[in-house]
CSV table of C-alpha atoms in Angstrom, one decimal:
chain,number,residue,atom,x,y,z
A,282,MET,CA,112.4,114.3,59.9
A,283,LYS,CA,113.9,117.4,58.6
A,284,ALA,CA,114.2,118.9,61.7
A,285,ARG,CA,116.0,115.8,63.7
A,286,LEU,CA,118.4,115.6,60.8
A,287,LEU,CA,119.5,119.1,61.1
A,288,ILE,CA,119.4,119.4,64.7
A,289,ALA,CA,121.9,116.0,64.7
A,290,ALA,CA,124.1,117.4,62.1
A,291,VAL,CA,124.5,121.2,64.1
A,292,LEU,CA,125.3,118.9,67.3
A,293,MET,CA,127.8,116.8,65.7
A,294,PHE,CA,129.4,119.8,64.1
A,295,PHE,CA,129.7,121.5,67.5
A,296,ALA,CA,131.3,118.5,69.1
A,297,ASN,CA,134.0,118.5,65.8
A,298,THR,CA,134.8,122.5,66.9
A,299,SER,CA,137.1,121.5,69.3
A,300,PHE,CA,139.5,119.4,67.0
A,301,GLY,CA,139.3,122.5,64.7
A,302,GLN,CA,140.6,124.4,67.1
A,303,MET,CA,143.7,121.9,67.8
A,304,GLN,CA,144.3,122.0,64.4
A,305,THR,CA,144.8,126.0,64.3
A,306,SER,CA,146.5,126.3,67.7
A,307,ASP,CA,149.7,127.2,65.9
A,308,HIS,CA,148.1,130.4,64.4
A,309,SER,CA,146.6,131.5,67.8
A,310,HIS,CA,148.6,134.9,67.3
A,311,GLN,CA,147.4,136.1,64.3
A,312,HIS,CA,144.8,139.0,64.4
A,313,HIS,CA,141.3,138.0,64.0
A,314,PRO,CA,137.9,140.1,63.9
A,315,ARG,CA,136.0,141.1,67.0
A,316,GLY,CA,133.0,140.6,65.3
A,317,SER,CA,131.2,140.4,61.8
A,318,LEU,CA,127.7,141.7,60.1
A,319,THR,CA,125.7,139.8,57.9
A,320,ILE,CA,123.0,140.8,55.4
A,321,PHE,CA,121.1,137.7,53.9
A,322,GLY,CA,118.2,136.9,52.1
A,323,GLY,CA,117.2,133.4,51.1
A,324,TYR,CA,114.1,131.3,50.4
A,325,THR,CA,111.6,129.6,52.9
A,326,PHE,CA,109.9,126.2,51.7
A,327,GLN,CA,106.4,125.4,52.4
A,328,ASP,CA,104.8,124.0,55.6
A,329,LYS,CA,101.3,122.4,56.1
A,330,VAL,CA,99.6,122.7,59.6
A,331,SER,CA,97.0,120.6,60.9
A,332,PHE,CA,93.9,121.1,63.2
A,333,SER,CA,91.0,119.1,64.7
A,334,ASN,CA,88.7,119.8,61.1
A,335,SER,CA,90.9,122.2,59.2
A,336,TYR,CA,94.4,122.3,57.9
A,337,GLY,CA,96.4,125.1,56.7
A,338,TYR,CA,99.7,126.1,55.1
A,339,ILE,CA,102.5,128.5,55.7
A,340,LYS,CA,103.2,129.1,51.7
A,341,GLU,CA,106.7,129.2,50.7
A,342,ALA,CA,108.4,132.9,50.0
A,343,ALA,CA,111.5,134.8,50.1
A,344,HIS,CA,113.0,135.9,53.7
A,345,TRP,CA,115.7,138.7,54.7
A,346,GLY,CA,117.5,139.7,57.4
A,347,LEU,CA,120.5,141.0,59.3
A,348,SER,CA,123.0,139.0,61.7
A,349,ALA,CA,125.5,140.2,64.4
A,350,GLU,CA,128.2,138.0,65.5
A,351,PHE,CA,130.6,138.7,68.4
A,352,PHE,CA,133.9,136.4,68.6
A,353,MET,CA,134.1,134.8,72.3
A,354,ASP,CA,137.3,133.1,71.1
A,355,ARG,CA,138.7,132.2,67.2
A,356,LEU,CA,136.1,129.8,66.2
A,357,ARG,CA,132.8,130.9,68.3
A,358,THR,CA,130.5,133.5,68.1
A,359,LEU,CA,127.5,135.2,69.9
A,360,GLU,CA,124.9,135.6,67.3
A,361,LEU,CA,121.9,137.9,67.4
A,362,LEU,CA,119.7,137.6,64.4
A,363,TYR,CA,116.6,138.9,62.8
A,364,GLN,CA,114.7,137.6,59.9
A,365,ARG,CA,111.3,138.9,58.4
A,366,MET,CA,109.4,136.6,56.1
A,367,ASP,CA,106.0,137.7,54.5
A,368,THR,CA,104.0,135.0,53.0
A,369,HIS,CA,100.3,133.6,52.6
A,370,ALA,CA,98.7,131.4,55.1
A,371,PRO,CA,95.6,129.6,53.3
A,372,LEU,CA,93.4,127.8,55.8
A,373,TYR,CA,91.1,124.9,54.1
A,374,ASP,CA,88.2,123.0,55.6
A,375,GLY,CA,89.1,119.5,56.5
A,376,TYR,CA,86.1,118.1,54.7
A,377,PHE,CA,85.4,119.9,51.5
A,378,GLY,CA,89.1,121.1,51.1
A,379,THR,CA,87.7,124.9,50.0
A,380,GLN,CA,89.9,128.0,51.6
A,381,LEU,CA,88.1,129.3,54.4
A,382,ASN,CA,90.0,132.9,54.2
A,383,HIS,CA,89.8,134.3,51.0
A,384,ASP,CA,91.2,137.8,50.7
A,385,ASN,CA,92.6,137.4,54.4
A,386,ASP,CA,95.6,134.9,54.0
A,387,LYS,CA,98.5,137.3,54.2
A,388,ALA,CA,100.9,136.6,56.8
A,389,GLY,CA,104.3,137.9,58.5
A,390,LEU,CA,106.7,136.0,60.5
A,391,ASN,CA,109.7,138.0,62.6
A,392,TYR,CA,112.4,136.2,64.4
A,393,ILE,CA,114.1,137.6,67.1
A,394,MET,CA,116.7,135.1,68.2
A,395,ILE,CA,120.1,134.8,70.1
A,396,GLY,CA,122.6,131.9,69.8
A,397,GLY,CA,126.0,130.7,69.3
A,398,VAL,CA,128.0,129.9,66.0
A,399,ASN,CA,130.9,127.5,65.8
A,400,TYR,CA,133.4,127.7,63.0
A,401,ILE,CA,136.0,125.5,61.6
A,402,PRO,CA,138.9,126.8,59.5
A,403,ALA,CA,139.0,124.2,56.5
A,404,SER,CA,141.3,126.5,54.9
A,405,PRO,CA,142.1,130.4,55.4
A,406,THR,CA,139.7,131.6,53.3
A,407,VAL,CA,136.8,128.5,53.7
A,408,MET,CA,135.2,127.9,57.1
A,409,PRO,CA,132.3,125.6,57.5
A,410,TYR,CA,129.9,126.4,60.3
A,411,GLY,CA,127.0,125.1,62.7
A,412,GLY,CA,124.7,127.3,64.7
A,413,ILE,CA,121.8,127.2,67.3
A,414,ASN,CA,119.5,129.9,68.2
A,415,LEU,CA,116.7,130.5,70.6
A,416,GLY,CA,114.2,133.4,70.8
A,417,VAL,CA,110.8,134.6,69.6
A,418,CYS,CA,108.7,134.7,66.3
A,419,VAL,CA,106.3,137.9,65.9
A,420,VAL,CA,103.5,136.4,64.0
A,421,THR,CA,101.0,138.7,62.3
A,422,ASN,CA,98.1,138.8,59.6
A,423,LYS,CA,96.2,141.1,57.8
A,424,GLU,CA,93.7,141.8,60.3
A,425,ASP,CA,96.2,143.3,62.6
A,426,TYR,CA,96.6,140.0,64.8
A,427,THR,CA,99.9,140.0,66.5
A,428,ALA,CA,101.1,136.9,68.9
A,429,THR,CA,104.7,136.2,70.1
A,430,LYS,CA,105.7,132.6,70.3
A,431,PHE,CA,108.8,130.6,71.4
A,432,ALA,CA,111.0,129.9,68.4
A,433,ILE,CA,114.2,127.6,67.7
A,434,GLY,CA,116.3,127.2,65.2
A,435,GLY,CA,119.5,125.2,63.8
A,436,LYS,CA,121.6,126.0,60.6
A,437,LEU,CA,124.8,124.7,58.8
A,438,GLY,CA,126.8,126.5,56.3
A,439,VAL,CA,130.0,127.9,55.1
A,440,LYS,CA,131.7,131.3,54.8
A,441,ILE,CA,133.8,131.9,52.1
A,442,LYS,CA,136.4,134.8,52.7
A,443,ALA,CA,136.8,137.1,49.4
A,444,SER,CA,138.9,139.3,51.3
A,445,PRO,CA,140.0,139.9,55.1
A,446,VAL,CA,136.9,142.0,55.9
A,447,VAL,CA,134.1,140.7,53.4
A,448,GLY,CA,133.1,137.2,52.8
A,449,ILE,CA,130.1,135.3,51.6
A,450,LYS,CA,127.9,133.3,53.8
A,451,LEU,CA,126.0,130.2,52.1
A,452,GLN,CA,123.7,127.9,54.6
A,453,ALA,CA,120.7,125.6,55.0
A,454,GLN,CA,118.4,126.6,58.2
A,455,LEU,CA,115.6,125.2,60.1
A,456,LEU,CA,113.2,127.3,62.1
A,457,SER,CA,110.4,126.1,64.4
A,458,VAL,CA,107.8,128.4,66.1
A,459,VAL,CA,106.3,126.3,69.0
A,460,GLN,CA,102.5,126.4,68.6
A,461,GLY,CA,102.8,129.4,66.2
A,462,ALA,CA,100.0,128.9,64.2
A,463,GLY,CA,96.4,129.3,65.4
A,464,GLY,CA,92.9,130.7,64.8
A,465,GLY,CA,94.0,134.2,65.3
A,466,PHE,CA,97.1,133.9,63.0
A,467,TYR,CA,94.7,132.5,60.0
A,468,VAL,CA,91.7,134.5,60.5
A,469,GLY,CA,91.7,137.2,63.4
A,470,THR,CA,89.2,136.9,66.0
A,471,GLY,CA,87.1,134.5,63.9
A,472,GLY,CA,89.2,131.8,64.1
A,473,SER,CA,87.6,129.2,66.5
A,474,GLY,CA,84.6,129.8,64.0
A,475,TYR,CA,86.6,128.1,61.3
A,476,GLY,CA,87.2,125.0,63.7
A,477,VAL,CA,90.9,126.4,64.8
A,478,SER,CA,90.8,126.3,68.7
A,479,THR,CA,93.9,124.5,68.9
A,480,TYR,CA,97.6,125.7,67.9
A,481,SER,CA,100.3,123.8,65.8
A,482,THR,CA,103.9,124.0,65.6
A,483,VAL,CA,105.4,125.6,62.5
A,484,LEU,CA,108.6,124.1,60.8
A,485,GLN,CA,110.2,126.1,58.0
A,486,PHE,CA,113.2,124.9,56.4
A,487,GLY,CA,115.1,127.4,53.6
A,488,PHE,CA,118.4,128.2,51.8
A,489,THR,CA,119.9,131.5,52.9
A,490,GLY,CA,122.8,133.3,51.1
A,491,GLY,CA,124.5,136.6,52.2
A,492,LEU,CA,127.5,139.3,52.5
A,493,SER,CA,129.6,139.2,55.9
A,494,PHE,CA,131.7,142.2,56.8
A,495,ASP,CA,134.1,141.4,59.7
A,496,PHE,CA,135.3,144.0,62.0
């Protein structure tokens, strides 16, 4: 449900961007930045993944990252994004509820993505925005397991400019790792021994705030 609502909201936001461009056409001769660099951090909520006879969690944790945007016109940017999250991924027996991977549940998710961001200039200093990203998530665990999975994301937020160069960005985001959780992710090469012979898609919803620098 979270995924559908956020994706629908992002698509509606993109559809409204042309209206925002029409509203601000009389300011088209003003100087505008070529790009923007954002350093951010935030919080991602827990997600549950289910398998044939077991289930697991991607626990809630802090995340951090870096975003570089390049303006294609006044209101649209091409974005390059990196986000890192270190968390725990406990796996439980589906019948008795006992944890199967004690002392071996550390996990990392590294998102490397490209996408587009659309802005609407509500005022000279406040700019709501929406964006969609595609890319990969490099998933790791304590046993040196590494897998690269397809990832997609959507976000809605607002950029508040404190000066012509510096701004603050606040956003809600949803990231999805397609078939990102499986046996190797949870318990290394022994994953199938715990009944994790299939993969489950990971959905990560969270909030982010950051400092943005235009150039």
